[in-house]
Short mmCIF file of C-alpha atoms in Angstrom, two decimals:
data_model
loop_
_atom_site.label_atom_id
_atom_site.label_comp_id
_atom_site.label_asym_id
_atom_site.label_seq_id
_atom_site.Cartn_x
_atom_site.Cartn_y
_atom_site.Cartn_z
CA MET O 1 90.55 -72.75 191.22
CA ASP O 2 92.43 -70.86 193.93
CA ILE O 3 90.75 -68.32 196.15
CA SER O 4 92.20 -65.31 194.31
CA SER O 5 90.98 -66.63 190.98
CA LEU O 6 87.57 -67.28 192.44
CA ASN O 7 87.40 -63.76 193.80
CA GLY O 8 88.42 -62.34 190.41
CA TYR O 9 85.83 -64.40 188.66
CA HIS O 10 83.24 -63.23 191.13
CA SER O 11 84.12 -59.59 190.46
CA THR O 12 84.00 -60.11 186.70
CA VAL O 13 80.61 -61.79 186.85
CA THR O 14 79.27 -59.07 189.13
CA LEU O 15 80.39 -56.35 186.71
CA ARG O 16 78.91 -58.25 183.83
CA LEU O 17 75.64 -58.69 185.67
CA THR O 18 75.55 -54.96 186.40
CA GLN O 19 76.10 -54.17 182.71
CA MET O 20 73.51 -56.70 181.66
CA ARG O 21 71.07 -55.30 184.18
CA SER O 22 71.65 -51.80 182.80
CA GLN O 23 71.18 -53.12 179.28
CA PHE O 24 68.02 -54.94 180.38
CA THR O 25 66.62 -51.73 181.89
CA ASP O 26 67.43 -49.80 178.70
CA LEU O 27 65.71 -52.44 176.56
CA GLN O 28 62.66 -52.22 178.79
CA ARG O 29 62.64 -48.45 178.31
CA GLN O 30 62.95 -48.89 174.52
CA LEU O 31 60.07 -51.33 174.59
CA GLY O 32 57.92 -48.86 176.51
CA THR O 33 58.88 -45.64 174.68
CA GLU O 34 59.78 -47.05 171.27
CA GLN O 35 62.84 -44.76 171.36
CA LYS O 36 66.46 -45.80 171.04
CA SER O 37 67.76 -43.23 173.47
CA GLU O 38 66.65 -40.57 175.91
CA THR O 39 69.34 -38.19 174.66
CA TYR O 40 70.77 -37.22 171.30
CA GLY O 41 74.13 -38.55 172.49
CA GLY O 42 72.72 -42.04 172.44
CA LEU O 43 72.02 -41.82 168.70
CA GLY O 44 75.68 -41.97 167.77
CA GLY O 45 76.77 -40.47 164.46
CA LYS O 46 73.19 -39.74 163.36
CA ARG O 47 72.49 -37.28 166.16
CA GLY O 48 73.37 -34.23 163.97
CA LEU O 49 71.03 -35.36 161.23
CA ASP O 50 68.29 -36.05 163.76
CA VAL O 51 68.57 -32.54 165.22
CA ALA O 52 68.32 -31.03 161.73
CA LEU O 53 65.32 -33.19 160.82
CA ARG O 54 63.52 -32.32 164.05
CA SER O 55 64.15 -28.61 163.51
CA ARG O 56 62.68 -28.83 160.02
CA LEU O 57 59.71 -30.83 161.33
CA THR O 58 58.99 -28.17 163.95
CA GLU O 59 59.05 -25.52 161.22
CA VAL O 60 56.67 -27.51 159.04
CA GLN O 61 54.31 -28.03 161.99
CA SER O 62 54.27 -24.26 162.57
CA TRP O 63 53.22 -23.80 158.92
CA GLN O 64 50.48 -26.36 159.49
CA ASN O 65 49.19 -24.49 162.53
CA THR O 66 49.07 -21.27 160.51
CA ILE O 67 47.34 -23.05 157.65
CA ASP O 68 44.72 -24.42 160.05
CA HIS O 69 43.87 -20.89 161.26
CA VAL O 70 43.95 -19.29 157.81
CA GLY O 71 42.02 -22.15 156.26
CA LEU O 72 39.26 -21.82 158.86
CA ARG O 73 38.95 -18.08 158.29
CA LEU O 74 38.87 -18.48 154.52
CA ASP O 75 36.27 -21.25 154.74
CA ILE O 76 34.00 -19.06 156.88
CA ALA O 77 34.66 -16.02 154.67
CA GLY O 78 33.75 -18.08 151.61
CA GLN O 79 30.52 -19.29 153.23
CA THR O 80 29.70 -15.72 154.29
CA LEU O 81 30.20 -14.37 150.78
CA GLU O 82 28.10 -17.17 149.31
CA ARG O 83 25.26 -16.14 151.63
CA VAL O 84 25.72 -12.47 150.68
CA THR O 85 25.48 -13.56 147.03
CA ASP O 86 22.27 -15.46 147.78
CA ILE O 87 20.81 -12.41 149.54
CA ALA O 88 21.63 -10.21 146.53
CA LEU O 89 19.80 -12.60 144.22
CA GLU O 90 16.87 -13.00 146.62
CA VAL O 91 16.35 -9.25 146.90
CA ALA O 92 16.82 -8.84 143.13
CA ASP O 93 14.04 -11.40 142.58
CA ALA O 94 11.86 -9.65 145.17
CA ALA O 95 12.35 -6.25 143.49
CA ASP O 96 9.49 -6.76 141.04
CA PRO O 97 8.55 -3.51 139.23
CA ASN O 98 5.18 -5.04 138.31
CA SER O 99 4.16 -5.85 141.89
CA PHE O 100 2.86 -3.01 144.04
CA ASP O 101 1.34 -4.74 147.04
CA VAL O 102 1.90 -2.10 149.72
CA LEU O 103 1.50 -3.36 153.30
CA PRO O 104 0.42 -1.23 156.31
CA ASN O 105 4.07 -0.31 157.07
CA GLY O 106 4.36 1.42 153.69
CA LEU O 107 6.58 -1.29 152.22
CA THR O 108 5.81 -3.87 149.56
CA THR O 109 6.36 -7.58 150.19
CA GLY O 110 9.64 -7.39 148.30
CA GLN O 111 10.76 -4.44 150.41
CA ASN O 112 10.02 -6.31 153.63
CA ILE O 113 12.26 -9.09 152.34
CA ALA O 114 14.94 -6.45 151.70
CA HIS O 115 14.54 -5.03 155.22
CA ALA O 116 15.11 -8.44 156.81
CA SER O 117 17.99 -9.06 154.42
CA LEU O 118 19.65 -5.78 155.42
CA ALA O 119 19.82 -6.93 159.05
CA GLU O 120 21.27 -10.24 157.94
CA LEU O 121 23.83 -8.50 155.73
CA VAL O 122 25.06 -6.40 158.65
CA GLY O 123 25.40 -9.54 160.75
CA LEU O 124 27.30 -11.34 158.01
CA LEU O 125 29.72 -8.47 157.48
CA ASN O 126 30.36 -8.48 161.24
CA THR O 127 31.37 -12.15 161.19
CA ASP O 128 34.29 -13.00 163.46
CA VAL O 129 36.38 -16.13 163.93
CA GLY O 130 37.93 -16.51 167.34
CA GLY O 131 37.49 -12.81 168.06
CA ARG O 132 39.00 -11.67 164.73
CA TYR O 133 36.54 -9.84 162.47
CA LEU O 134 36.90 -10.90 158.85
CA PHE O 135 35.68 -7.79 157.02
CA GLY O 136 37.45 -4.99 158.88
CA GLY O 137 40.82 -5.12 157.12
CA ARG O 138 43.64 -4.59 159.61
CA LYS O 139 41.16 -3.65 162.31
CA VAL O 140 40.15 -7.08 163.55
CA ASP O 141 39.02 -6.39 167.13
CA ASP O 142 35.62 -4.70 166.64
CA ASP O 143 32.52 -4.77 164.44
CA PRO O 144 33.40 -3.24 161.07
CA VAL O 145 29.77 -2.35 160.24
CA ALA O 146 27.39 -0.21 162.32
CA LYS O 147 24.25 -1.80 163.72
CA VAL O 148 21.13 -1.48 161.58
CA ASP O 149 19.19 1.05 163.69
CA PRO O 150 21.90 3.74 163.95
CA LEU O 151 22.95 3.04 160.37
CA LEU O 152 19.45 3.93 159.15
CA LYS O 153 18.19 6.36 161.79
CA GLY O 154 21.35 7.94 163.20
CA ASP O 155 22.35 8.12 166.84
CA GLY O 156 20.85 11.42 167.94
CA THR O 157 23.88 13.54 167.11
CA ARG O 158 24.83 12.09 163.74
CA ALA O 159 22.55 11.53 160.75
CA GLY O 160 21.75 8.08 159.46
CA PHE O 161 21.06 6.85 155.95
CA ASN O 162 17.37 7.88 155.96
CA GLN O 163 18.18 11.53 156.63
CA VAL O 164 20.88 11.58 153.95
CA VAL O 165 18.34 10.23 151.44
CA GLU O 166 15.74 12.83 152.43
CA GLU O 167 18.17 15.74 152.11
CA ARG O 168 19.28 14.48 148.70
CA ARG O 169 15.63 14.13 147.62
CA GLN O 170 15.01 17.79 148.37
CA ALA O 171 18.19 18.84 146.58
CA ASP O 172 17.37 16.82 143.45
CA LEU O 173 13.67 17.70 143.18
CA GLY O 174 14.23 21.37 143.95
CA PRO O 175 11.74 24.03 145.09
CA THR O 176 8.03 23.47 144.67
CA VAL O 177 6.42 25.45 141.86
CA ALA O 178 2.83 25.57 140.67
CA ALA O 179 3.07 22.22 138.88
CA GLY O 180 5.33 20.57 141.46
CA ASN O 181 9.04 19.97 141.83
CA LEU O 182 10.74 20.11 138.42
CA GLY O 183 14.10 18.59 139.25
CA ARG O 184 16.04 21.84 139.41
CA LEU O 185 14.84 22.95 135.98
CA ASP O 186 13.25 26.30 135.17
CA VAL O 187 10.61 26.28 132.42
CA SER O 188 9.55 29.67 131.06
CA SER O 189 8.24 31.25 127.89
CA ALA O 190 8.40 34.53 126.04
CA GLY O 191 6.15 34.89 123.04
CA THR O 192 6.66 31.82 120.86
CA THR O 193 9.82 30.60 122.63
CA VAL O 194 9.83 28.11 125.51
CA THR O 195 13.07 27.94 127.51
CA VAL O 196 14.22 25.04 129.67
CA ALA O 197 17.22 25.82 131.89
CA GLU O 198 19.10 24.16 134.69
CA ASP O 199 18.94 26.35 137.79
CA GLY O 200 22.68 26.30 138.43
CA ALA O 201 26.00 24.48 138.08
CA HIS O 202 25.65 21.74 140.69
CA PRO O 203 25.28 17.93 140.86
CA PHE O 204 21.53 17.88 141.61
CA GLY O 205 18.40 17.22 139.58
CA PHE O 206 17.93 16.75 135.84
CA LYS O 207 20.88 17.51 133.55
CA LEU O 208 19.99 18.43 129.98
CA GLU O 209 21.85 16.15 127.58
CA GLY O 210 20.18 16.41 124.21
CA VAL O 211 17.02 16.78 122.15
CA ASN O 212 15.53 15.10 119.11
CA SER O 213 12.72 16.95 117.36
CA THR O 214 10.54 16.23 114.32
CA LEU O 215 8.42 19.35 114.87
CA SER O 216 8.10 21.28 111.63
CA ASN O 217 8.24 25.09 111.72
CA VAL O 218 9.91 24.82 115.16
CA THR O 219 13.53 25.71 115.90
CA VAL O 220 15.29 23.92 118.77
CA THR O 221 18.49 25.45 120.14
CA GLY O 222 20.76 23.70 122.62
CA PRO O 223 21.15 22.25 125.14
CA ALA O 224 24.30 24.29 125.56
CA GLY O 225 26.23 26.17 128.21
CA SER O 226 26.85 25.60 131.89
CA PRO O 227 24.34 25.48 133.39
CA ALA O 228 22.71 24.09 130.24
CA THR O 229 19.83 25.85 128.51
CA MET O 230 17.51 24.79 125.68
CA ASP O 231 15.11 26.92 123.59
CA VAL O 232 12.13 25.70 121.57
CA ASP O 233 10.88 28.44 119.24
CA PHE O 234 7.46 27.90 117.61
CA ALA O 235 8.01 30.15 114.60
CA GLY O 236 5.07 28.37 112.97
CA GLN O 237 2.65 25.56 113.65
CA PRO O 238 3.90 21.94 113.77
CA ALA O 239 1.81 19.10 112.40
CA THR O 240 -0.27 16.66 114.42
CA GLY O 241 1.67 13.52 115.33
CA GLU O 242 5.06 15.21 115.27
CA THR O 243 7.24 14.77 118.38
CA ILE O 244 9.99 16.29 120.47
CA ARG O 245 12.10 14.17 122.75
CA VAL O 246 14.36 15.60 125.48
CA PHE O 247 17.14 13.56 127.08
CA PHE O 248 18.42 13.92 130.65
CA THR O 249 21.14 12.51 132.88
CA LEU O 250 19.93 11.59 136.36
CA PRO O 251 21.76 11.94 139.71
CA ASP O 252 22.77 8.27 139.83
CA GLY O 253 24.38 8.48 136.38
CA SER O 254 21.54 6.79 134.51
CA ASP O 255 19.62 8.37 131.64
CA THR O 256 15.97 9.10 130.97
CA ASP O 257 13.92 11.08 128.48
CA ILE O 258 10.51 12.58 128.01
CA GLU O 259 8.58 12.71 124.76
CA LEU O 260 5.78 15.08 123.82
CA THR O 261 3.60 14.62 120.77
CA VAL O 262 1.37 17.12 118.97
CA GLY O 263 -2.10 15.78 119.75
CA ASP O 264 -5.28 16.59 121.65
CA GLY O 265 -3.55 17.86 124.77
CA VAL O 266 -5.73 15.62 126.92
CA GLU O 267 -3.92 12.35 126.55
CA GLU O 268 -0.80 12.14 128.68
CA GLY O 269 2.36 13.14 126.80
CA THR O 270 0.57 15.32 124.22
CA PHE O 271 0.08 19.04 123.66
CA ALA O 272 -2.53 20.68 121.47
CA LEU O 273 -2.12 23.12 118.63
CA GLY O 274 -3.29 26.58 119.60
CA ALA O 275 -4.91 29.30 117.56
CA THR O 276 -1.53 30.92 117.11
CA PRO O 277 2.11 29.73 117.42
CA ALA O 278 2.27 31.59 120.75
CA ASP O 279 -0.75 29.61 122.00
CA THR O 280 0.88 26.37 120.85
CA ALA O 281 4.04 27.37 122.70
CA ALA O 282 1.97 27.96 125.88
CA ASN O 283 0.34 24.53 125.47
CA PHE O 284 3.75 22.95 124.99
CA GLU O 285 5.09 24.73 128.10
CA ALA O 286 2.19 23.43 130.22
CA ALA O 287 2.56 19.85 128.96
CA LEU O 288 6.32 19.93 129.41
CA THR O 289 5.97 21.26 132.97
CA ASP O 290 3.44 18.56 133.91
CA THR O 291 5.54 15.80 132.40
CA LEU O 292 8.70 17.03 134.10
CA ALA O 293 6.88 17.12 137.46
CA THR O 294 5.68 13.55 137.04
CA THR O 295 9.09 12.31 135.92
CA ALA O 296 10.74 14.13 138.82
CA ALA O 297 8.36 12.52 141.32
CA THR O 298 8.97 9.03 139.94
CA THR O 299 12.12 8.36 137.94
CA LEU O 300 14.20 11.26 139.29
CA ARG O 301 13.27 10.54 142.90
CA SER O 302 14.29 6.89 142.53
CA ALA O 303 17.59 7.93 140.96
CA SER O 304 18.04 10.44 143.78
CA ALA O 305 17.72 7.68 146.39
CA MET O 306 20.36 5.64 144.60
CA ALA O 307 22.66 8.68 144.42
CA ALA O 308 22.18 9.25 148.16
CA ALA O 309 23.16 5.63 148.75
CA ASP O 310 26.35 6.27 146.79
CA ASN O 311 27.02 9.37 148.90
CA PHE O 312 26.48 7.45 152.15
CA PHE O 313 28.05 4.06 151.44
CA ASN O 314 30.93 4.78 149.03
CA THR O 315 33.59 5.59 151.62
CA THR O 316 36.64 3.69 150.38
CA SER O 317 40.24 4.88 150.82
CA GLY O 318 39.42 7.04 153.80
CA THR O 319 36.81 9.21 152.07
CA GLU O 320 33.92 10.57 154.11
CA PRO O 321 30.20 10.19 153.41
CA GLN O 322 28.84 13.08 151.36
CA ARG O 323 25.97 15.29 152.53
CA VAL O 324 23.97 18.00 150.78
CA ASP O 325 25.29 21.41 151.80
CA GLY O 326 22.25 22.82 153.58
CA PRO O 327 19.80 23.76 154.86
CA PRO O 328 18.10 24.86 152.78
CA PHE O 329 18.42 21.67 150.77
CA ASP O 330 16.05 22.35 147.87
CA THR O 331 18.30 25.11 146.53
CA ALA O 332 21.65 23.56 147.54
CA THR O 333 24.49 23.72 145.05
CA ALA O 334 27.14 21.37 146.51
CA LEU O 335 27.94 18.25 148.48
CA VAL O 336 30.17 18.45 151.56
CA ASP O 337 32.05 15.95 153.70
CA GLY O 338 29.76 14.59 156.37
CA GLY O 339 32.18 12.59 158.49
CA ALA O 340 31.60 14.58 161.67
CA THR O 341 27.83 14.76 161.29
CA THR O 342 27.03 11.40 159.72
CA ILE O 343 27.09 7.81 160.96
CA GLU O 344 30.10 5.93 159.64
CA TRP O 345 28.45 2.77 158.42
CA TYR O 346 31.89 1.15 157.89
CA GLN O 347 34.14 1.40 160.94
CA GLY O 348 37.02 -0.89 159.98
CA ASP O 349 40.41 -0.22 158.40
CA ASN O 350 39.89 2.30 155.60
CA THR O 351 43.31 2.99 154.11
CA ALA O 352 44.02 3.44 150.42
CA ASP O 353 46.03 0.27 149.90
CA ASP O 354 44.85 -3.08 148.60
CA PRO O 355 42.40 -4.64 151.10
CA ARG O 356 44.07 -8.04 150.67
CA ALA O 357 47.36 -6.63 151.96
CA GLY O 358 45.75 -5.85 155.30
CA VAL O 359 46.09 -9.42 156.60
CA THR O 360 48.95 -11.67 155.47
CA ALA O 361 49.98 -15.14 156.65
CA ARG O 362 53.08 -17.19 155.78
CA VAL O 363 52.08 -20.74 154.91
CA ASP O 364 55.35 -22.02 153.44
CA ASP O 365 59.02 -21.13 153.15
CA SER O 366 58.36 -19.06 150.06
CA LEU O 367 54.58 -18.57 150.06
CA SER O 368 52.46 -15.96 151.82
CA VAL O 369 48.70 -15.53 151.49
CA SER O 370 47.15 -12.07 151.70
CA TYR O 371 43.52 -12.49 152.66
CA GLY O 372 42.39 -9.20 154.17
CA MET O 373 38.83 -8.11 153.35
CA ARG O 374 36.84 -4.95 153.97
CA ALA O 375 33.09 -4.51 154.10
CA ASN O 376 33.39 -1.30 152.06
CA GLU O 377 34.82 -3.00 148.98
CA GLU O 378 32.88 -2.12 145.86
CA GLY O 379 31.31 -5.55 145.37
CA LEU O 380 29.93 -5.60 148.92
CA VAL O 381 28.93 -1.92 148.90
CA ASN O 382 26.87 -2.45 145.74
CA VAL O 383 24.84 -5.07 147.59
CA ILE O 384 24.32 -3.33 150.93
CA LYS O 385 23.48 0.08 149.43
CA SER O 386 20.96 -1.40 146.98
CA VAL O 387 19.29 -3.46 149.69
CA ALA O 388 19.24 -0.43 152.03
CA VAL O 389 17.62 1.81 149.38
CA TYR O 390 14.94 -0.72 148.55
CA ALA O 391 14.27 -1.50 152.21
CA THR O 392 13.71 2.10 153.29
CA GLN O 393 11.65 3.88 150.60
CA THR O 394 7.98 4.02 151.62
CA PHE O 395 4.90 4.15 149.39
CA THR O 396 1.15 4.73 149.55
CA ALA O 397 -1.19 2.02 148.27
CA GLY O 398 -3.36 3.07 145.33
CA ASP O 399 -1.16 6.07 144.48
CA ASP O 400 -0.33 6.01 140.75
CA ILE O 401 2.73 8.22 141.18
CA ASP O 402 4.06 6.01 143.97
CA GLU O 403 3.41 2.91 141.90
CA GLU O 404 5.46 4.36 139.05
CA ARG O 405 8.18 5.45 141.50
CA HIS O 406 8.33 1.94 142.97
CA ALA O 407 8.69 0.44 139.50
CA ALA O 408 11.56 2.80 138.70
CA LEU O 409 13.28 2.00 142.00
CA ALA O 410 12.77 -1.76 141.67
CA GLU O 411 14.33 -1.74 138.19
CA ARG O 412 17.41 0.08 139.49
CA VAL O 413 17.78 -2.27 142.45
CA TYR O 414 17.39 -5.32 140.22
CA ASP O 415 20.00 -4.06 137.75
CA GLU O 416 22.47 -3.30 140.56
CA LEU O 417 22.06 -6.66 142.32
CA ALA O 418 21.68 -8.96 139.34
CA ASP O 419 24.58 -7.58 137.31
CA GLN O 420 27.75 -9.11 138.73
CA SER O 421 30.03 -8.51 135.75
CA GLY O 422 33.26 -6.56 136.11
CA SER O 423 36.43 -6.74 138.14
CA ASN O 424 35.21 -5.30 141.46
CA THR O 425 31.95 -7.16 141.91
CA LEU O 426 30.80 -9.54 144.62
CA ARG O 427 31.35 -12.41 142.22
CA SER O 428 34.98 -11.42 141.66
CA LEU O 429 35.50 -11.29 145.45
CA VAL O 430 34.04 -14.78 145.79
CA VAL O 431 36.45 -16.00 143.11
CA GLU O 432 39.39 -14.36 144.91
CA VAL O 433 38.53 -16.10 148.18
CA ALA O 434 38.10 -19.42 146.38
CA THR O 435 41.53 -18.97 144.78
CA MET O 436 43.12 -18.18 148.14
CA THR O 437 41.43 -21.23 149.67
CA TYR O 438 42.80 -23.42 146.88
CA THR O 439 46.30 -22.00 147.42
CA VAL O 440 46.14 -22.71 151.15
CA ASP O 441 44.77 -26.22 150.56
CA ARG O 442 47.62 -27.03 148.21
CA ALA O 443 50.13 -25.68 150.73
CA GLU O 444 48.52 -27.86 153.38
CA GLN O 445 48.89 -30.93 151.17
CA ARG O 446 52.57 -30.17 150.69
CA GLN O 447 53.13 -29.63 154.40
CA VAL O 448 51.31 -32.84 155.33
CA ALA O 449 53.45 -34.81 152.89
CA MET O 450 56.62 -33.13 154.13
CA ALA O 451 55.68 -33.71 157.77
CA GLY O 452 55.06 -37.36 157.03
CA THR O 453 58.44 -37.75 155.33
CA LEU O 454 60.30 -35.97 158.14
CA THR O 455 58.47 -37.90 160.84
CA GLU O 456 59.35 -41.17 159.15
CA ALA O 457 63.00 -40.14 158.89
CA VAL O 458 63.16 -39.10 162.56
CA GLU O 459 61.49 -42.32 163.64
CA GLY O 460 64.00 -44.24 161.55
CA ILE O 461 66.84 -42.66 163.56
CA GLU O 462 65.22 -42.47 167.00
CA GLY O 463 62.83 -45.37 166.85
CA VAL O 464 63.35 -49.08 167.47
CA ASN O 465 62.05 -52.32 166.06
CA LEU O 466 59.83 -53.62 168.84
CA GLU O 467 60.12 -57.24 167.74
CA GLU O 468 63.91 -56.98 167.70
CA VAL O 469 63.93 -55.28 171.12
CA ALA O 470 61.60 -57.92 172.51
CA ALA O 471 63.85 -60.70 171.21
CA LYS O 472 66.93 -59.05 172.72
CA LEU O 473 65.11 -58.54 175.98
CA LEU O 474 64.05 -62.16 176.13
CA GLY O 475 67.57 -63.39 175.36
CA LEU O 476 69.10 -61.06 177.89
CA GLN O 477 66.57 -62.13 180.49
CA THR O 478 67.57 -65.79 179.95
CA LEU O 479 71.26 -64.93 180.19
CA LEU O 480 70.68 -62.91 183.34
CA GLN O 481 68.80 -65.75 184.96
CA ALA O 482 71.67 -68.14 184.14
CA ASN O 483 74.25 -65.79 185.58
CA TYR O 484 72.20 -65.12 188.68
CA THR O 485 71.89 -68.88 189.21
CA THR O 486 75.62 -69.32 188.87
CA MET O 487 76.28 -66.52 191.31
CA ALA O 488 73.79 -67.94 193.73
CA ARG O 489 75.52 -71.31 193.71
CA MET O 490 78.88 -69.67 194.20
CA ALA O 491 77.46 -67.74 197.13
CA ASP O 492 76.38 -71.05 198.74
CA MET O 493 79.87 -72.56 198.51
CA SER O 494 81.76 -73.14 201.82
CA LEU O 495 85.03 -74.82 202.84
CA THR O 496 83.10 -77.85 203.93
CA ASN O 497 81.41 -78.09 200.51
CA TYR O 498 84.74 -77.53 198.81
CA ILE O 499 86.40 -80.38 200.82
#
């Protein structure tokens, strides 16, 4: 080999060694990173597909991040609503009309359970996840429900629930007369005729609805008119054992009735025959007045408390709490907006649209989940108002009237909390949240599967077979060693060695 050929060979081998060294370094990188190339350009004709797959994978991962946040909020909301449901049932069980064990604080054992449950309810409805309150609709940065003390007692300038209940009590029971408060009814007589009349056209007290009489020789007229009036005319004497039954609508929308029977006039619910029809009418008037006073102090007062709870807590779609237009309250004839003078128990978003629409999250290309919730939704309001009423009415031990009033209140609270039928109940809200959770879970399953498929496709383009790379690296290392040895020997050659 002549010198020029040797020099050419040397240059060729050097270039080859440089290329092999570069290839060796790249194989080492592949072995360490498990990636074919550091740039898309190194992927050849599949680089366009790889870019598209990675873009789609990033999109899917963003859905997964959203699903993680939404799923957590729905899980906590579901747990919260389950606890609210448990509280409703616990208080319903505690509201026993047959138990009147009044403690020194004026509450029964069941009421003390309700008082503790009210505080827990407020805490539950103020649940937040990562600083976002779940039951405030669009307003997610502050407690949606007022604290228990101002909610019940007011804040010094605005009235709380207790004051609203007291004002409504006065308005429903009406002025005190000789026999007591008669629930805004006037009872009077003229000769043989006894007249029962509502004292005005207003939403308070008893509302005459009907009468059913078996009294012979007695003419009953009405109820009729607005305000309603009813006349009972004793044209003659009825017979012992005959009855008259008067039906009323109460402030909370429920019904009640009173029944009077011709009897000895001593036993409760009876009136005695007099010497003349006019005397019998007077006896009937006295018995009716006493019975109305007792019913007003028990059944009507319990219904009044429930009506006040409706006035205070039913504030959906931007409506304000309702207050009795007074003072004076015992002769009031209307309710007025109390927003400026009354604690707003619910302080979250209170627009007229669907609560679910308040918070929406996209969890897929074509799927959004609306999961907004408000503490003033009907199902939740029914629970908190019933618990609040039962927790705040006080009683006196050994008082027969109070015992009867407690029984009437406990029955109302039980009916409100135990009955979860209908489309706007707590149970329906629990079902809605469960359905949303199921939807999000299914979306998550789809996104996980899609992410797995995309990741596998990207790895197929960008990734390497480590065993294959290792084999190539080992072969290249052997070849490099051989070439380096050859070059080393050539470097040691001299003219003396050549000769």
